[in-house]
Amino acid sequence: MTARKKAAAKKKPAARKGTTRKAASRKSGAAKRTTKRTTKRTATGTTTGTAKKAAARKVFFFGKGRADGRAEMRDLLGGKGANLAEMTRLGVPVPPGFTISTDVCAEFKKAGSRIPAAVKRDALAALQKVERVMGMRFGDPSRPLLVSVRSGARSSMPGMMDTVLNLGLNDRTVAGLAQLADERFAFDSYRRFIQMYGDVVLEVPHHAFESRLDELKDHAGADLDTELDASHWRSLIDEYQEVVLEHTGERFPQDPMQQLWGAVAAVFRSWENERAHRYREIHGIPGEWGTAVNVQAMVFGNMGDDCATGVAFTRDPSTGERVFYGEYLKNAQGEDVVAGIRTPQPINAASRKADSADLPTLAEEMPRPFRELERIYKKLEKHYRDMQDIEFTIQNGELWMLQTRSGKRTAEAAVRIAVEMARERLITRNEAISRVTPESLEQLLHPRLDPDAPRDVVARGLPASPGAAVGRIVLSADEAETLAKTGEKVVLVRQETSPDDIHGMHAAEGILTARGGMTSHAAVVARGMGKCCISGCGDLHFDPGGGGIQIGGRRFEPGEFITLDGTSGEVMAGRIPTAMPELGGAFAELMRWADKVRRVSVRTNADTPADATAARGFGAEGIGLCRTEHMFFEPARILAVREMILASSPADRERALETLLPMQRGDFVRIFEVMEGRPVTVRLLDPPLHEFLPHSDAEITEVAKAIGTSVASVRASLAELEETNPMLGHRGCRLGISYPEIYRMQVRAITEAACEVKAGGVDVKPEIMLPLIAHVRELERLRSLVESEIEAVLAHHPKIRLRPHIGTMIEVPRAALTADQIAEHADFFSFGTNDLTQMAYALSRDDAGRFLPTYVDHGILESDPFVVVDEEGIGRLMRIGLEGGRQTRPDLKVGICGEHGGNPASVRFCARLGFDYVSCSPFRVPVARLAAAQAALEEAGASGGKPPKTKRAGQKRSGTNRAGKKRAGGKKR
């Protein structure tokens, strides 16, 4: 027998004295014998009878089957502390310890980074309990108790805060540890502790230690740490202590108590470190929550070949498959698994990957601990009713659980796990609906980058439209279209896009712009098309003379490949593999469950039959916004549009419109056919006319020739139409009043298309929407125009029964404030929150992306108001508009068609207000469906009942019929 094995054999009984699994679980029945409480739970999970006592307590012990805390107390104990307490109560083998509550984090900060004396006193009392359970003493030279000090916020923040292991070692206790195990293990543990404590607590640069370790390995001719022996570690400890002295001016602390309080303070301070701040900003975690500190007896996975440490998931976190999945390392400590120094081994056959296919599994090497691990993971998943991420250590063949928490998972896995757990009756269907984050569904609907492929990130912008795009750089829409026709994949790179670029955007795989925000033209159009888009990329610069671009300080030429990640906003050099995710049956089933509980209808913003078809596939129940101007930008039509705008007389304009009429009618025929009787809301022409006009000399010459005038005359007309602030100028309903023939043509096209489709046996439900109404008399005048044109068309179709609804967008603040008057002449309201936000905030949505992130970073705004509805400001205008409109017309149909219609938080807000529908881009329809269902469940939970049904379901809409007669509930026009 080797000296090491003799030492291990010698120490095993002593090392486990009072710490064996039997001893640790003898009291596990305590949880089962706990009297059932029937009093009402408080927010922290304590009973009302003990709420004051729990609130007053700052230190919570757990161990030997007993725990002061429980799972429901995560606000006070943090997620890790609450789960350690809960596992202890369940009889799961957990090393004993105690949790210092999140309240102390705030007290620590307020007291100038000092730990309150009362907390120290209670912590020492809890430490004595740990000593009794383990049969060891903290600081004892012969049988030293070592502890770990870890953070634990109420919301999981993996890797963001600090941890210290092996605390309690010094020049004396290391000898005692060597007697219990062996010298190599003891000195290896001590050097790890000095390095970790020096980095985390004493703020000695990490590289100062690593460089000494690298020098030692070079001198010893070793590639791995495992090749070094006790003498190497002993010499390294001396060098590490010199490093500490050099950087701090003081010797490494030898007092275990000083070490303990230093580590606790460091963990509290780590709540305020830069990476933790950034993580909280990204995930919306409030800074005032604070972190708890968990002090726990150390168990070791690196004491020999019958020891191991690992991480596992109760289901596959990538696919959601119901298989036990994880990795482990023999003779290692926890950080070794994630450090990448050694290739982790699979815990079972299901966990094998290409790089670990030939490695033995935990089930093969340590069958008894593995069987117990299987029993425990099933128990934990059943108890928590969710997929668990667990950490474990095996010491001398005995299994110890160090952590359990709800595991992070991909969107695909989240859907599958939720649905399958509902089928298994582990959770209800409503819980399954609530378990999936609506935003994550977008990952399932767009191409994704290979997560394992290397990325050469050169810049970042705003993630305007999710998905992935790989292609050659092109700098013009025409070039994008030309190359795409040859089968080339392209990425359209522009300073900013305009409606003129629509054909190039359609042809491109993705769009990258230097300017613009989350609701810029590029963002809105790209989302509607389901295209990847990154906007507002400040590190994108164009050469003054054209020809090349700079991205993140690197030069790129047209034709070079770049990759866009529209989910993260990253721009990468070169080509990265992509794949279309597969939507499984679980996705469809979850959506069916969601549709049964939501009360808000979900429509789509679609301008083409292709968009409409895609939206139908995603479950859209109608079109809430069909933008007619996008139809005008097709190359075959733009010349006729320009002739119409530049016409010198109404008669010339009518002739140009006659050319456009059959084109528009054909568009609507195809869209009505695709939607098969679902409502289709068509917005009449909205943008200012200058957007359609020619800009280049060639285009101006072409238009002049087509309309039979001089280039100078065309240029004069262009100058006459130019506006200082066109978005607040001659656009929307103002065009319809100035040039009524334009709106007449569009209404005729809509009505004739509806009659044609209906005559073919397909039901149609057209809705005509008038944009940018600010005054009731604008709507009154234009409604009369629309109705007269409808009647003129229907006179030629006496057998067709058709009554298009006529409504307006509420996108001007004055319209919201006078909605009671406007509702006199509207069948429906549709809130255009893009413009409403722009006007109410006095912000240009195309330029605000430059500074709004700073507002969010500094806490001036909670979020970008163009992404999430500002409930206090814009939301108040929406509430005023809704209440005013329904005061006049109680059955007024109300929806939203801005980009907020696909934002989950905004959907929930609209549901609370009582909207009938939301409308969003096709690829966000499932997001809105799920968000609407969750809103209904939240409302039901608040009221203690079932999700409410739509209040106006089946009611007859008011208004006027074809003959102009008053209908029930309406007023005569």
PDB file of C-alpha atoms in Angstrom, residues 71-214:
ATOM      1  CA  ALA A  71     -37.541  27.916   0.164  1.00  0.00           C
ATOM      2  CA  GLU A  72     -40.148  30.691   0.363  1.00  0.00           C
ATOM      3  CA  MET A  73     -37.674  33.010   2.129  1.00  0.00           C
ATOM      4  CA  ARG A  74     -35.495  33.729  -0.919  1.00  0.00           C
ATOM      5  CA  ASP A  75     -36.021  37.500  -0.559  1.00  0.00           C
ATOM      6  CA  LEU A  76     -34.339  37.301   2.842  1.00  0.00           C
ATOM      7  CA  LEU A  77     -31.932  34.395   2.347  1.00  0.00           C
ATOM      8  CA  GLY A  78     -31.215  34.737  -1.364  1.00  0.00           C
ATOM      9  CA  GLY A  79     -31.829  31.864  -3.746  1.00  0.00           C
ATOM     10  CA  LYS A  80     -28.823  29.812  -2.627  1.00  0.00           C
ATOM     11  CA  GLY A  81     -29.502  30.189   1.108  1.00  0.00           C
ATOM     12  CA  ALA A  82     -33.205  29.464   0.765  1.00  0.00           C
ATOM     13  CA  ASN A  83     -32.522  26.324  -1.257  1.00  0.00           C
ATOM     14  CA  LEU A  84     -29.793  25.072   1.086  1.00  0.00           C
ATOM     15  CA  ALA A  85     -32.286  25.393   3.943  1.00  0.00           C
ATOM     16  CA  GLU A  86     -35.008  23.663   1.931  1.00  0.00           C
ATOM     17  CA  MET A  87     -32.763  20.770   0.884  1.00  0.00           C
ATOM     18  CA  THR A  88     -31.758  20.302   4.512  1.00  0.00           C
ATOM     19  CA  ARG A  89     -35.427  20.118   5.521  1.00  0.00           C
ATOM     20  CA  LEU A  90     -35.999  17.534   2.780  1.00  0.00           C
ATOM     21  CA  GLY A  91     -33.333  15.274   4.263  1.00  0.00           C
ATOM     22  CA  VAL A  92     -30.919  15.818   1.376  1.00  0.00           C
ATOM     23  CA  PRO A  93     -27.246  15.553   2.478  1.00  0.00           C
ATOM     24  CA  VAL A  94     -26.113  19.190   2.706  1.00  0.00           C
ATOM     25  CA  PRO A  95     -22.946  20.314   4.505  1.00  0.00           C
ATOM     26  CA  PRO A  96     -24.063  22.424   7.501  1.00  0.00           C
ATOM     27  CA  GLY A  97     -23.707  26.175   7.521  1.00  0.00           C
ATOM     28  CA  PHE A  98     -25.511  29.460   8.006  1.00  0.00           C
ATOM     29  CA  THR A  99     -26.822  32.314   5.887  1.00  0.00           C
ATOM     30  CA  ILE A 100     -26.386  36.012   6.690  1.00  0.00           C
ATOM     31  CA  SER A 101     -29.499  37.677   5.273  1.00  0.00           C
ATOM     32  CA  THR A 102     -29.828  40.208   2.453  1.00  0.00           C
ATOM     33  CA  ASP A 103     -30.919  42.818   5.011  1.00  0.00           C
ATOM     34  CA  VAL A 104     -27.364  42.862   6.350  1.00  0.00           C
ATOM     35  CA  CYS A 105     -26.066  43.789   2.878  1.00  0.00           C
ATOM     36  CA  ALA A 106     -27.908  47.110   3.112  1.00  0.00           C
ATOM     37  CA  GLU A 107     -26.811  47.589   6.741  1.00  0.00           C
ATOM     38  CA  PHE A 108     -23.216  46.831   5.750  1.00  0.00           C
ATOM     39  CA  LYS A 109     -23.281  49.505   3.039  1.00  0.00           C
ATOM     40  CA  LYS A 110     -24.991  52.040   5.305  1.00  0.00           C
ATOM     41  CA  ALA A 111     -22.457  51.434   8.091  1.00  0.00           C
ATOM     42  CA  GLY A 112     -19.488  52.210   5.854  1.00  0.00           C
ATOM     43  CA  SER A 113     -18.661  48.576   4.972  1.00  0.00           C
ATOM     44  CA  ARG A 114     -18.753  47.339   8.561  1.00  0.00           C
ATOM     45  CA  ILE A 115     -20.481  44.156   9.717  1.00  0.00           C
ATOM     46  CA  PRO A 116     -22.867  44.890  12.628  1.00  0.00           C
ATOM     47  CA  ALA A 117     -21.685  43.514  16.008  1.00  0.00           C
ATOM     48  CA  ALA A 118     -25.011  41.711  16.568  1.00  0.00           C
ATOM     49  CA  VAL A 119     -24.605  39.877  13.277  1.00  0.00           C
ATOM     50  CA  LYS A 120     -21.091  38.792  14.221  1.00  0.00           C
ATOM     51  CA  ARG A 121     -22.398  37.469  17.530  1.00  0.00           C
ATOM     52  CA  ASP A 122     -25.190  35.464  15.909  1.00  0.00           C
ATOM     53  CA  ALA A 123     -22.838  34.181  13.196  1.00  0.00           C
ATOM     54  CA  LEU A 124     -20.389  32.873  15.808  1.00  0.00           C
ATOM     55  CA  ALA A 125     -23.249  31.061  17.566  1.00  0.00           C
ATOM     56  CA  ALA A 126     -24.251  29.464  14.249  1.00  0.00           C
ATOM     57  CA  LEU A 127     -20.610  28.561  13.572  1.00  0.00           C
ATOM     58  CA  GLN A 128     -20.499  26.641  16.838  1.00  0.00           C
ATOM     59  CA  LYS A 129     -23.494  24.596  15.670  1.00  0.00           C
ATOM     60  CA  VAL A 130     -21.629  23.788  12.472  1.00  0.00           C
ATOM     61  CA  GLU A 131     -18.640  22.672  14.518  1.00  0.00           C
ATOM     62  CA  ARG A 132     -20.804  20.298  16.556  1.00  0.00           C
ATOM     63  CA  VAL A 133     -22.387  18.761  13.441  1.00  0.00           C
ATOM     64  CA  MET A 134     -19.016  18.268  11.740  1.00  0.00           C
ATOM     65  CA  GLY A 135     -17.094  17.182  14.858  1.00  0.00           C
ATOM     66  CA  MET A 136     -14.381  19.747  14.066  1.00  0.00           C
ATOM     67  CA  ARG A 137     -13.438  23.224  15.279  1.00  0.00           C
ATOM     68  CA  PHE A 138     -12.771  26.391  13.331  1.00  0.00           C
ATOM     69  CA  GLY A 139      -9.067  27.233  13.776  1.00  0.00           C
ATOM     70  CA  ASP A 140      -8.226  23.945  15.566  1.00  0.00           C
ATOM     71  CA  PRO A 141      -4.647  22.930  14.565  1.00  0.00           C
ATOM     72  CA  SER A 142      -5.440  19.208  14.801  1.00  0.00           C
ATOM     73  CA  ARG A 143      -9.006  18.908  13.413  1.00  0.00           C
ATOM     74  CA  PRO A 144      -9.610  22.193  11.570  1.00  0.00           C
ATOM     75  CA  LEU A 145     -13.071  23.046  10.255  1.00  0.00           C
ATOM     76  CA  LEU A 146     -12.769  24.781   6.891  1.00  0.00           C
ATOM     77  CA  VAL A 147     -15.627  26.782   5.362  1.00  0.00           C
ATOM     78  CA  SER A 148     -16.653  28.333   2.075  1.00  0.00           C
ATOM     79  CA  VAL A 149     -18.032  31.866   1.853  1.00  0.00           C
ATOM     80  CA  ARG A 150     -20.365  32.430  -1.074  1.00  0.00           C
ATOM     81  CA  SER A 151     -22.825  35.046  -2.295  1.00  0.00           C
ATOM     82  CA  GLY A 152     -26.491  34.373  -2.936  1.00  0.00           C
ATOM     83  CA  ALA A 153     -28.904  36.967  -4.348  1.00  0.00           C
ATOM     84  CA  ARG A 154     -32.636  36.268  -4.581  1.00  0.00           C
ATOM     85  CA  SER A 155     -32.249  36.123  -8.381  1.00  0.00           C
ATOM     86  CA  SER A 156     -29.483  33.908  -9.738  1.00  0.00           C
ATOM     87  CA  MET A 157     -26.445  35.906 -10.902  1.00  0.00           C
ATOM     88  CA  PRO A 158     -23.956  33.147 -11.832  1.00  0.00           C
ATOM     89  CA  GLY A 159     -20.318  34.222 -11.611  1.00  0.00           C
ATOM     90  CA  MET A 160     -21.113  37.880 -10.978  1.00  0.00           C
ATOM     91  CA  MET A 161     -20.094  38.007  -7.304  1.00  0.00           C
ATOM     92  CA  ASP A 162     -17.277  36.577  -5.243  1.00  0.00           C
ATOM     93  CA  THR A 163     -16.568  33.258  -3.529  1.00  0.00           C
ATOM     94  CA  VAL A 164     -13.833  32.097  -1.156  1.00  0.00           C
ATOM     95  CA  LEU A 165     -13.108  28.392  -0.518  1.00  0.00           C
ATOM     96  CA  ASN A 166     -10.973  26.563   2.071  1.00  0.00           C
ATOM     97  CA  LEU A 167     -11.259  29.439   4.531  1.00  0.00           C
ATOM     98  CA  GLY A 168      -9.706  28.688   7.920  1.00  0.00           C
ATOM     99  CA  LEU A 169      -6.343  27.445   6.648  1.00  0.00           C
ATOM    100  CA  ASN A 170      -3.128  28.978   7.954  1.00  0.00           C
ATOM    101  CA  ASP A 171       0.424  27.866   8.644  1.00  0.00           C
ATOM    102  CA  ARG A 172      -0.788  25.784  11.639  1.00  0.00           C
ATOM    103  CA  THR A 173      -4.093  24.340  10.491  1.00  0.00           C
ATOM    104  CA  VAL A 174      -2.617  23.142   7.206  1.00  0.00           C
ATOM    105  CA  ALA A 175      -0.591  20.611   9.196  1.00  0.00           C
ATOM    106  CA  GLY A 176      -3.760  19.353  10.864  1.00  0.00           C
ATOM    107  CA  LEU A 177      -5.434  18.968   7.493  1.00  0.00           C
ATOM    108  CA  ALA A 178      -2.405  17.034   6.253  1.00  0.00           C
ATOM    109  CA  GLN A 179      -2.825  14.617   9.154  1.00  0.00           C
ATOM    110  CA  LEU A 180      -6.498  14.058   8.273  1.00  0.00           C
ATOM    111  CA  ALA A 181      -5.766  13.567   4.553  1.00  0.00           C
ATOM    112  CA  ASP A 182      -2.295  13.866   3.018  1.00  0.00           C
ATOM    113  CA  GLU A 183       0.286  16.578   2.536  1.00  0.00           C
ATOM    114  CA  ARG A 184      -0.240  17.162  -1.158  1.00  0.00           C
ATOM    115  CA  PHE A 185      -3.977  17.701  -0.717  1.00  0.00           C
ATOM    116  CA  ALA A 186      -3.454  19.968   2.316  1.00  0.00           C
ATOM    117  CA  PHE A 187      -0.830  22.228   0.714  1.00  0.00           C
ATOM    118  CA  ASP A 188      -2.741  22.324  -2.583  1.00  0.00           C
ATOM    119  CA  SER A 189      -5.825  23.493  -0.643  1.00  0.00           C
ATOM    120  CA  TYR A 190      -3.785  26.136   1.192  1.00  0.00           C
ATOM    121  CA  ARG A 191      -2.238  27.612  -1.981  1.00  0.00           C
ATOM    122  CA  ARG A 192      -5.718  27.737  -3.575  1.00  0.00           C
ATOM    123  CA  PHE A 193      -7.025  29.578  -0.508  1.00  0.00           C
ATOM    124  CA  ILE A 194      -4.202  32.137  -0.469  1.00  0.00           C
ATOM    125  CA  GLN A 195      -4.747  32.843  -4.156  1.00  0.00           C
ATOM    126  CA  MET A 196      -8.528  33.136  -3.873  1.00  0.00           C
ATOM    127  CA  TYR A 197      -8.504  35.155  -0.652  1.00  0.00           C
ATOM    128  CA  GLY A 198      -5.715  37.367  -1.959  1.00  0.00           C
ATOM    129  CA  ASP A 199      -7.657  38.095  -5.145  1.00  0.00           C
ATOM    130  CA  VAL A 200     -11.157  38.508  -3.675  1.00  0.00           C
ATOM    131  CA  VAL A 201     -10.485  40.043  -0.250  1.00  0.00           C
ATOM    132  CA  LEU A 202      -7.026  41.642  -0.405  1.00  0.00           C
ATOM    133  CA  GLU A 203      -7.425  42.748  -4.056  1.00  0.00           C
ATOM    134  CA  VAL A 204      -4.069  41.355  -5.145  1.00  0.00           C
ATOM    135  CA  PRO A 205      -4.094  41.025  -8.967  1.00  0.00           C
ATOM    136  CA  HIS A 206      -4.949  37.498 -10.035  1.00  0.00           C
ATOM    137  CA  HIS A 207      -2.117  37.396 -12.556  1.00  0.00           C
ATOM    138  CA  ALA A 208       0.432  38.001  -9.782  1.00  0.00           C
ATOM    139  CA  PHE A 209      -0.377  34.528  -8.448  1.00  0.00           C
ATOM    140  CA  GLU A 210      -0.816  32.859 -11.838  1.00  0.00           C
ATOM    141  CA  SER A 211       2.581  34.009 -13.071  1.00  0.00           C
ATOM    142  CA  ARG A 212       4.274  32.368 -10.049  1.00  0.00           C
ATOM    143  CA  LEU A 213       2.346  29.135 -10.686  1.00  0.00           C
ATOM    144  CA  ASP A 214       3.337  29.151 -14.375  1.00  0.00           C
TER     145      ASP A 214
END
